[in-house]
Short mmCIF file of C-alpha atoms and ligand atoms in Angstrom, two decimals:
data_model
loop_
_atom_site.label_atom_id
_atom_site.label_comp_id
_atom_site.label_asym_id
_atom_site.label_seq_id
_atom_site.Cartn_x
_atom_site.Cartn_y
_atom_site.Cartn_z
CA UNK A 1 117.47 118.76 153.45
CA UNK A 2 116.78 116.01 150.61
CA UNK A 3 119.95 114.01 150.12
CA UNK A 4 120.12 113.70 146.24
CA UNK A 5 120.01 110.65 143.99
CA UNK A 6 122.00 109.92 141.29
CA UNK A 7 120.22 108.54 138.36
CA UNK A 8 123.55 108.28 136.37
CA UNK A 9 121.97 109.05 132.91
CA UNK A 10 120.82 111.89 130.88
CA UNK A 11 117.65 113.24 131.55
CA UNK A 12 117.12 114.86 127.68
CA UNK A 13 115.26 112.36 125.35
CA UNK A 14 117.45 110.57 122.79
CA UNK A 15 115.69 111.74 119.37
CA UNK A 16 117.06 108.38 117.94
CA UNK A 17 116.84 106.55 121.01
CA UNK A 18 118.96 103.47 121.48
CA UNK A 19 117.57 99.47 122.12
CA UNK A 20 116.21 96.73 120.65
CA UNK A 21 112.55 98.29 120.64
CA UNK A 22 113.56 101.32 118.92
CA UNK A 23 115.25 99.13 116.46
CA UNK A 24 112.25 97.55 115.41
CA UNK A 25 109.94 100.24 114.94
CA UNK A 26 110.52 102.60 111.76
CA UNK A 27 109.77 105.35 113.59
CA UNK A 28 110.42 105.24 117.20
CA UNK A 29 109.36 107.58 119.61
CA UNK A 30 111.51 109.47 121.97
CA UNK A 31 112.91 107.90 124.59
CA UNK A 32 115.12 109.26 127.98
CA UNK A 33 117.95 107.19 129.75
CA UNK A 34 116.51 106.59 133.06
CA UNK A 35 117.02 102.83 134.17
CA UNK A 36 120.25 100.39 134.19
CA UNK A 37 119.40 97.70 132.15
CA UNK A 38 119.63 94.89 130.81
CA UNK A 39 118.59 93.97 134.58
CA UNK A 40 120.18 90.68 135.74
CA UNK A 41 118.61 87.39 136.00
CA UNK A 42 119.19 85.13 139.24
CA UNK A 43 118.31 81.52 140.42
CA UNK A 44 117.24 81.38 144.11
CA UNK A 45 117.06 77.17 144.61
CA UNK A 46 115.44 78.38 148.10
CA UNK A 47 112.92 79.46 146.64
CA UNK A 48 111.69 76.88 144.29
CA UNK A 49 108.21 75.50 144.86
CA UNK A 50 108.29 71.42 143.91
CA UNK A 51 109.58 70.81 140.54
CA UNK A 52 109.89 74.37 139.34
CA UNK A 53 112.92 76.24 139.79
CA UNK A 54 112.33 79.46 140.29
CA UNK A 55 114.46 82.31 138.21
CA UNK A 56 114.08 85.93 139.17
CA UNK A 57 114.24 89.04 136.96
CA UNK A 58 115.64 91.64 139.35
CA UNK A 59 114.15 94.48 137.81
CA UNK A 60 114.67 95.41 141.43
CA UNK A 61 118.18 97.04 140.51
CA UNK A 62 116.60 98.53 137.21
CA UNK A 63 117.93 101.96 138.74
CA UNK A 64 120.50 103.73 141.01
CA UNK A 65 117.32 106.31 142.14
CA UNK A 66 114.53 104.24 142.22
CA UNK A 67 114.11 100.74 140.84
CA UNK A 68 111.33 98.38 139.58
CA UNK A 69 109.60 98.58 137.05
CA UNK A 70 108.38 101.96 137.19
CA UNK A 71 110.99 103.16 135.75
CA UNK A 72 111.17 101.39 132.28
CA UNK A 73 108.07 103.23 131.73
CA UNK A 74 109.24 105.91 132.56
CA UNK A 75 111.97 106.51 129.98
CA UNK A 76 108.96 106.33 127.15
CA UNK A 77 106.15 108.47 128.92
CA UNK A 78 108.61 111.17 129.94
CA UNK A 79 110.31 111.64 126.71
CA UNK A 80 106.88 112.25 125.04
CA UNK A 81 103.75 114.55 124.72
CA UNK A 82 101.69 115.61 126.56
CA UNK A 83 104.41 114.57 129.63
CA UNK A 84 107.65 116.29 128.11
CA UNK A 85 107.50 119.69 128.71
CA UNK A 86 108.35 121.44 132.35
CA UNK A 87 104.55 121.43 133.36
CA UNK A 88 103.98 119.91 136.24
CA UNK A 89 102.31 115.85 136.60
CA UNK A 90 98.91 115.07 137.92
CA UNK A 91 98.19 111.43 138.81
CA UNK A 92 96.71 109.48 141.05
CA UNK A 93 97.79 106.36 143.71
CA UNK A 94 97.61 104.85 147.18
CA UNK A 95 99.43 107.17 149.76
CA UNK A 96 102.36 104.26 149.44
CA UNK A 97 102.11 104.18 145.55
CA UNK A 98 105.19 103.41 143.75
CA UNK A 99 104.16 104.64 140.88
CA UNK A 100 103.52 108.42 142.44
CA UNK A 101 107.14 108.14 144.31
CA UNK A 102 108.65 107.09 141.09
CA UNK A 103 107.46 109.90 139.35
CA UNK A 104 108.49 111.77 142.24
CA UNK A 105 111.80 111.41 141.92
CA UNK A 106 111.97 111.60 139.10
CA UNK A 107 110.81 115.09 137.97
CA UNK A 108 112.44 116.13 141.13
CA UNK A 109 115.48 115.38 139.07
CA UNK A 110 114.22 117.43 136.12
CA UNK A 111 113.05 120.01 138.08
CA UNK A 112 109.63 119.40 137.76
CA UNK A 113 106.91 118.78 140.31
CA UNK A 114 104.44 116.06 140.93
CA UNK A 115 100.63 116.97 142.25
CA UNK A 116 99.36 113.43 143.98
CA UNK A 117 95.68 112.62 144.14
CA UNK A 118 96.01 110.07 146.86
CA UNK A 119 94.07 107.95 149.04
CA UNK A 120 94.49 106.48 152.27
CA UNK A 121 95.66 102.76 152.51
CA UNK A 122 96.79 100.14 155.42
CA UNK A 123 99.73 102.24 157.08
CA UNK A 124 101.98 99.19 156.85
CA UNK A 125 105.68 100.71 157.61
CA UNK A 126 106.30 100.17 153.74
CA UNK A 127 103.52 102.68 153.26
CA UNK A 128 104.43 104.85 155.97
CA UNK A 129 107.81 105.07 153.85
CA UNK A 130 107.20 105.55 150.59
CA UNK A 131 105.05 108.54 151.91
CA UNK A 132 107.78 109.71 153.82
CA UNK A 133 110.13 110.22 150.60
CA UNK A 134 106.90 111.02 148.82
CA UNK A 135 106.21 114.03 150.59
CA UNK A 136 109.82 114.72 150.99
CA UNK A 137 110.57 115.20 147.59
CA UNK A 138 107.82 118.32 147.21
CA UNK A 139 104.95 116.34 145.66
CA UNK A 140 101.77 118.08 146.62
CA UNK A 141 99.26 115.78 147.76
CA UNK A 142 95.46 115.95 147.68
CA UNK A 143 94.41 113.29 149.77
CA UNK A 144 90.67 111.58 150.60
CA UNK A 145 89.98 108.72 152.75
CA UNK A 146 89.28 105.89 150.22
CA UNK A 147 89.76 104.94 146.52
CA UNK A 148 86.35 105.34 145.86
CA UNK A 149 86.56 109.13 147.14
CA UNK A 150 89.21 109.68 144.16
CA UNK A 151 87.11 112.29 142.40
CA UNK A 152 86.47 114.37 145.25
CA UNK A 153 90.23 114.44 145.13
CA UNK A 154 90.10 115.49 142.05
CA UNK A 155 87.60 118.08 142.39
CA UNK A 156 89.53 119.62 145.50
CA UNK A 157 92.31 119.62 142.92
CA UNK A 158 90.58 121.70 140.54
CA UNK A 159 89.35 124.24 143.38
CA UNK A 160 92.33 124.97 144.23
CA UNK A 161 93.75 128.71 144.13
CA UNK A 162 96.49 127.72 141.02
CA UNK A 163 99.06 129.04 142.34
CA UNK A 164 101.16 126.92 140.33
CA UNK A 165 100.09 125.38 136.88
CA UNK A 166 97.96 122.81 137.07
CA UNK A 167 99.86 119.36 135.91
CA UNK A 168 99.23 117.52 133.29
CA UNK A 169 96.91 114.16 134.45
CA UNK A 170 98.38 110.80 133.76
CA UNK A 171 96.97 107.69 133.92
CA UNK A 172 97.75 105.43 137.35
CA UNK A 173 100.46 103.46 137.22
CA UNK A 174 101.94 105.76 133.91
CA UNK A 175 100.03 102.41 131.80
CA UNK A 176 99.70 104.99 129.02
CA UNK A 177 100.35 103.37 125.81
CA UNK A 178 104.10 104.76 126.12
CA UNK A 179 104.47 103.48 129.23
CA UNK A 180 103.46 99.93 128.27
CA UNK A 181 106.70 100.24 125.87
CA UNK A 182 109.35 100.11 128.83
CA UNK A 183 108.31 96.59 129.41
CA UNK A 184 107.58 95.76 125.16
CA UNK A 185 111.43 96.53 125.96
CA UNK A 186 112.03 94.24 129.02
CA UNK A 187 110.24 91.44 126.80
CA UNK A 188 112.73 92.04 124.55
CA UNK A 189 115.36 92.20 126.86
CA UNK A 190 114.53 88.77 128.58
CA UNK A 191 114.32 87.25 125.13
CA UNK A 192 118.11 88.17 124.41
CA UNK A 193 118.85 87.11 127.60
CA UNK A 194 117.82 83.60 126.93
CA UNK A 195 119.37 83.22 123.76
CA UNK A 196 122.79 84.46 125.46
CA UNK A 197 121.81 81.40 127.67
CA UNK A 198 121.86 83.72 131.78
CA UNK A 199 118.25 81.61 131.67
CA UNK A 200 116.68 78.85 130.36
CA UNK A 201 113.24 79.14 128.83
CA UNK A 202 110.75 79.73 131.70
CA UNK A 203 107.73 77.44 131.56
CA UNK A 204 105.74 80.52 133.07
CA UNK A 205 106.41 84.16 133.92
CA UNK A 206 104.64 85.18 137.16
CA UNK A 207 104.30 88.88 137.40
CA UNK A 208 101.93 90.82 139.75
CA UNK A 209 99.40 93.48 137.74
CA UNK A 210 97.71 96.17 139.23
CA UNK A 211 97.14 98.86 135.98
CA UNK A 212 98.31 96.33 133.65
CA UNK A 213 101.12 98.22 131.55
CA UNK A 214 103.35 95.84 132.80
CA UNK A 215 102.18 93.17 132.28
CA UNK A 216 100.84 93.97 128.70
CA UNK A 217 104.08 95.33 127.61
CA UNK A 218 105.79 92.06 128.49
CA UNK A 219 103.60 89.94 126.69
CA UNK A 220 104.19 91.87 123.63
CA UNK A 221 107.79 92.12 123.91
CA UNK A 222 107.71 88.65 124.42
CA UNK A 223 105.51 88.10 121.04
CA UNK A 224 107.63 90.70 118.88
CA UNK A 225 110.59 88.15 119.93
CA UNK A 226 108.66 85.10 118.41
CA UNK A 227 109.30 83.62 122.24
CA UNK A 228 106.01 81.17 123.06
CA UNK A 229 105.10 82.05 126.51
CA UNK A 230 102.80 81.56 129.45
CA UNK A 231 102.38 84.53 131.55
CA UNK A 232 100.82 84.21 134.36
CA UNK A 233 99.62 87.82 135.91
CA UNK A 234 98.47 87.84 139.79
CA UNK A 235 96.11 90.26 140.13
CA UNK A 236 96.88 93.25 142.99
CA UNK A 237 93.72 94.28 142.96
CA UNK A 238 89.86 93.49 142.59
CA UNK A 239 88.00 92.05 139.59
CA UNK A 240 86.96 95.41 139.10
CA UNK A 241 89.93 97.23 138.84
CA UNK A 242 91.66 95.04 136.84
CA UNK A 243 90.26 92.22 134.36
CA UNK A 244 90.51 90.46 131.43
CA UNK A 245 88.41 93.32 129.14
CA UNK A 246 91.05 95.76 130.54
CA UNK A 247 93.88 93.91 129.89
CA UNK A 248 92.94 93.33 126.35
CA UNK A 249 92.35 96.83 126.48
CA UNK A 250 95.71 97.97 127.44
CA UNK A 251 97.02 95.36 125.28
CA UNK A 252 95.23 96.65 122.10
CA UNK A 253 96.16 100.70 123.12
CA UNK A 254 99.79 99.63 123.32
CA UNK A 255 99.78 97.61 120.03
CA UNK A 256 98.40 100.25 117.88
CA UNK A 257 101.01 102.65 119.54
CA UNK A 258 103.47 100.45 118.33
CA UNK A 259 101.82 100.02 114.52
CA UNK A 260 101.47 104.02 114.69
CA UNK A 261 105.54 104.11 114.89
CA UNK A 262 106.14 101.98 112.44
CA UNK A 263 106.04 98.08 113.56
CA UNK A 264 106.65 95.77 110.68
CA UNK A 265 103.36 94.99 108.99
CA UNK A 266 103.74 91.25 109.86
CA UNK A 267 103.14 92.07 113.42
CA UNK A 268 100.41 94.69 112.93
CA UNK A 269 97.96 92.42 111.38
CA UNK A 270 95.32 90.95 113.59
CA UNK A 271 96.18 93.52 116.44
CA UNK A 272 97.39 92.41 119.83
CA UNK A 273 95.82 89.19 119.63
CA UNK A 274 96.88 88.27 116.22
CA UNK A 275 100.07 88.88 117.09
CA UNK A 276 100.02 87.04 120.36
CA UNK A 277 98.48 84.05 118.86
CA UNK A 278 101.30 84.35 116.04
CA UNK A 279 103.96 84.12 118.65
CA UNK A 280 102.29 81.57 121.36
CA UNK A 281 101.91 83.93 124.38
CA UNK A 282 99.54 83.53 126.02
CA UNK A 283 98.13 84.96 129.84
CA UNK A 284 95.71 84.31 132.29
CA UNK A 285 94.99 86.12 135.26
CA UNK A 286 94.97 85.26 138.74
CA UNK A 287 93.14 87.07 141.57
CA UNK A 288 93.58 85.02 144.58
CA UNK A 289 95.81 87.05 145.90
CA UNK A 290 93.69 90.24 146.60
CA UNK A 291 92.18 89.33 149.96
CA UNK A 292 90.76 91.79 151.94
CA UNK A 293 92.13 94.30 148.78
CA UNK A 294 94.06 96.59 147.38
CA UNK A 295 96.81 97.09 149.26
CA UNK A 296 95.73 94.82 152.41
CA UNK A 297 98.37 92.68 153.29
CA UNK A 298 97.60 88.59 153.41
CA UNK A 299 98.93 85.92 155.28
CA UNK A 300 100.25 84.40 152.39
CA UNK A 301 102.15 87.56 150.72
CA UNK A 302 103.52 87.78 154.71
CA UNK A 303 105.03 84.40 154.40
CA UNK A 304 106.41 85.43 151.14
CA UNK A 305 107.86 88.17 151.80
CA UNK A 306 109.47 86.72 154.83
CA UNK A 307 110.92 84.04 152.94
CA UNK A 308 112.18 86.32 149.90
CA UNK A 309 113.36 88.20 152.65
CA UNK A 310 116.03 85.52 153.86
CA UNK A 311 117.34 85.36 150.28
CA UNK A 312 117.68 88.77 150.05
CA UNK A 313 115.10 89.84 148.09
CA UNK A 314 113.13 92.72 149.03
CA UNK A 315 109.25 92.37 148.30
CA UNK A 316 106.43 94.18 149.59
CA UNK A 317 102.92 93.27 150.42
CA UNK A 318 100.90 95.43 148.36
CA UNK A 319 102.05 93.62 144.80
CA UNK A 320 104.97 91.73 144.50
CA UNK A 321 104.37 89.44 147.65
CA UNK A 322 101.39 88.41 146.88
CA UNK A 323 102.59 87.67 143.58
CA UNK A 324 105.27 85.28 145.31
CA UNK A 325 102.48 83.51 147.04
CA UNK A 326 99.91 83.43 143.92
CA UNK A 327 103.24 81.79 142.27
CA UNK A 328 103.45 79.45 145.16
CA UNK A 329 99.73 78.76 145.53
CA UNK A 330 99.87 77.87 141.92
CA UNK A 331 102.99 75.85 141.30
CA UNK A 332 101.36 73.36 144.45
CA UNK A 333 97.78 73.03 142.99
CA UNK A 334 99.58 72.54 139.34
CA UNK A 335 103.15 71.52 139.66
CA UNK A 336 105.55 72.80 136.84
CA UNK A 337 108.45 70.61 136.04
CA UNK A 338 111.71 72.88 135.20
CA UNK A 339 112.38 76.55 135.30
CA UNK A 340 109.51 79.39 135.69
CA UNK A 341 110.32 83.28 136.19
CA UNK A 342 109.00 85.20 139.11
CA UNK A 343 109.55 88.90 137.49
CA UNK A 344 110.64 91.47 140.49
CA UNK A 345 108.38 95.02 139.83
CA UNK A 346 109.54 95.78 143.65
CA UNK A 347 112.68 98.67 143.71
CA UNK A 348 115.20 97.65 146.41
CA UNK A 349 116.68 101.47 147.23
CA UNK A 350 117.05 102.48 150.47
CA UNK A 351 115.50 105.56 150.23
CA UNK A 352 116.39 106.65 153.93
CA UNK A 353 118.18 109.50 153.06
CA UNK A 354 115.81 110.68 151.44
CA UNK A 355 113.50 111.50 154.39
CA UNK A 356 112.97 115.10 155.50
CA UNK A 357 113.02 115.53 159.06
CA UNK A 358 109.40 116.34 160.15
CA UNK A 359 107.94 115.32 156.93
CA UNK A 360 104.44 114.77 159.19
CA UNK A 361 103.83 118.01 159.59
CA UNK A 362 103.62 118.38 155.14
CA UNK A 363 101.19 115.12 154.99
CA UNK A 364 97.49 116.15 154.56
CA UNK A 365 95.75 115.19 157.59
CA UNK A 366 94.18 111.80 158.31
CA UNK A 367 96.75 110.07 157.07
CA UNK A 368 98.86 108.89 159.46
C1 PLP B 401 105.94 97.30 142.89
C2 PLP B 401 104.93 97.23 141.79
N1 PLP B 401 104.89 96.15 141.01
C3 PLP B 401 103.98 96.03 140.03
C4 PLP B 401 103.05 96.99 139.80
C5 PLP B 401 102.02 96.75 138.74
O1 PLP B 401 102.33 97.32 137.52
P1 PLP B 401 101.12 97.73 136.58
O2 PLP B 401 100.40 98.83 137.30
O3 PLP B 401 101.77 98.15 135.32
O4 PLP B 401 100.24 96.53 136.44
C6 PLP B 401 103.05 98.15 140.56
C7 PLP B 401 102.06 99.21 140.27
O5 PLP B 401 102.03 100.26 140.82
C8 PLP B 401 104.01 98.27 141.59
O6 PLP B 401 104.03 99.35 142.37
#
């Protein structure tokens, strides 16, 4: 049997919901109370790289279920069309996605039920885990042998008998507009937590992108705070799946979500990057991180990991290690004098319990 997790909040959507987002827009959408937040912020001295002193934002504890940052979007893209209802959720992901446990366990807790497009990926143990829980919890999987096979995947999908409804697709990573508000939010959030002094200003944010809504969130959050910033995004994945015409892509899809519900016309003018430029933040993205690709661990995000490791931080090689070494490889080549933020996307549950006892025998074959 699946042990169950305790989310500790309400699963209906707040109408009126509460935070600093929501404050700011005239007409905010709907929003559920999935994560704990604010999330803290921590110095680790051991893991400073020259000058900089490295501050983490342990979005890691973000929630009693399932951490990182999955779940900040998820409070927004749950709590809204077309996601709301009791239909079940197609969407697509690695076999160790974080995004497709995440949502996982999540409508497991409403009652709802996730069909996975998947594909296979480097069987590190970390992937051999997450699909463990994943196919523990009940999400159906539909799985093909590489990312490129997706739509096969898709097509099997859509020959199948129905004998359930046929879920809803979202987008990987839930970087729908919505879910790009969760970290507008955590922008926020840092912001406050600067001016209540946990953290000095960082000089940079490092944070690891692989759909983007992250990452794009954050720098708005960041703007609608008037905080000047340098965000520094290392790149999970090739220059095809993720670049700088997507990014202002997902950036300009989340700002006019946020003009639609009612963001003061000062910050609506000039789009995303007029209110960027307004505010001083400003990105760049890194992808010498990838190596072999998606999802193949490097030498580098080993070492990282390692390291985090020994300070107890839990990091994983797929993103947020190799975000620790892009931070690393950066900070040597262009030393930073004073505080920078490594932001931690990475949940840190043990989700042991979770595992159903011959679990195998559920996972499409091929896999493992
Ligand atoms: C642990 C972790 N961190 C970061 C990301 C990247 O977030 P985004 O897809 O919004 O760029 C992901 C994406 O799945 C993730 O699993």
């Amino acid at each position: 049997m699946l042990a169950s997790g305790s989310v500790g909040a309400p699963m209906t959507a707040d109408a009126t919901p509460a935070g600093e987002l929501a404050r700011r827009l005239a007409a905010p959408p709907a929003r559920l109370s999935l994560a704990s937040l604010p999330t803290p912020v921590e110095r680790i001295p051991a893991l400073d790289v020259r000058g900089a002193e490295v501050w983490i934002k342990r979005d890691d504890q973000s929630s009693g279920l399932y951490g990182g940052g999955k779940v900040r979007k998820l409070e927004w893209v749950l709590a809204n069309a077309p996601f709301d209802g009791d239909a079940p959720i197609v969407s697509i992901g690695g076999v160790g996605s974080h995004h497709l446990l995440a949502l996982a366990l999540f409508l497991r807790e409403q009652g709802r039920s996730l069909h996975a497009l998947t594909f296979t990926q480097t069987l590190t143990p970390h992937v051999r885990s997450n699909l463990a829980v994943l196919v523990s919890s009940g999400a159906r999987l539909w799985n093909v042998a590489s990312r490129a096979r997706l739509p096969l995947a898709w097509l099997a999908y859509h020959a199948w008998r129905r004998p359930e409804r046929m879920g809803v697709p979202m987008a990987a990573g839930a970087s729908t507009a919505y879910g790009c508000f969760g970290f507008v939010e955590a922008g926020l959030e840092l912001s406050a937590q600067i001016d209540a002094g946990l953290l000095p200003v960082p000089r940079t944010i490092f944070i690891t992108a692989g759909s983007a809504g992250a990452s794009a969130g954050l720098a708005l959050g960041l703007a609608l705070a008037g905080r000047p910033m340098r965000l520094h995004l290392v790149s999970s994945v090739e220059r095809w799946a993720f670049n700088g015409i997507m990014y202002r892509r997902m950036l300009g899809a989340a700002h006019r979500a946020l003009v639609r519900h009612g963001l003061p016309a000062e910050h609506a003018a000039g789009g995303a990057g007029g209110l960027l430029a307004r505010a001083g933040v400003t990105w760049l993205i890194d992808h010498s991180q990838v190596g072999g690709g998606y999802g193949v661990p490097t030498e580098a995000a080993t070492r990282a990991l390692a390291d985090a490791a020994s300070q107890g931080l839990r990091l994983e090689t797929t993103y947020t290690a190799k975000c620790m070494a892009g931070m690393r490889r950066a900070l040597e080549r262009e030393p930073v004098e004073g505080p920078v933020l490594f932001w931690n996307t990475h949940a840190s549950n043990d989700l042991g319990a979770l595992v159903r006892e011959g679990w195998e025998a559920d996972c499409p074959p091929g896999i493992l």
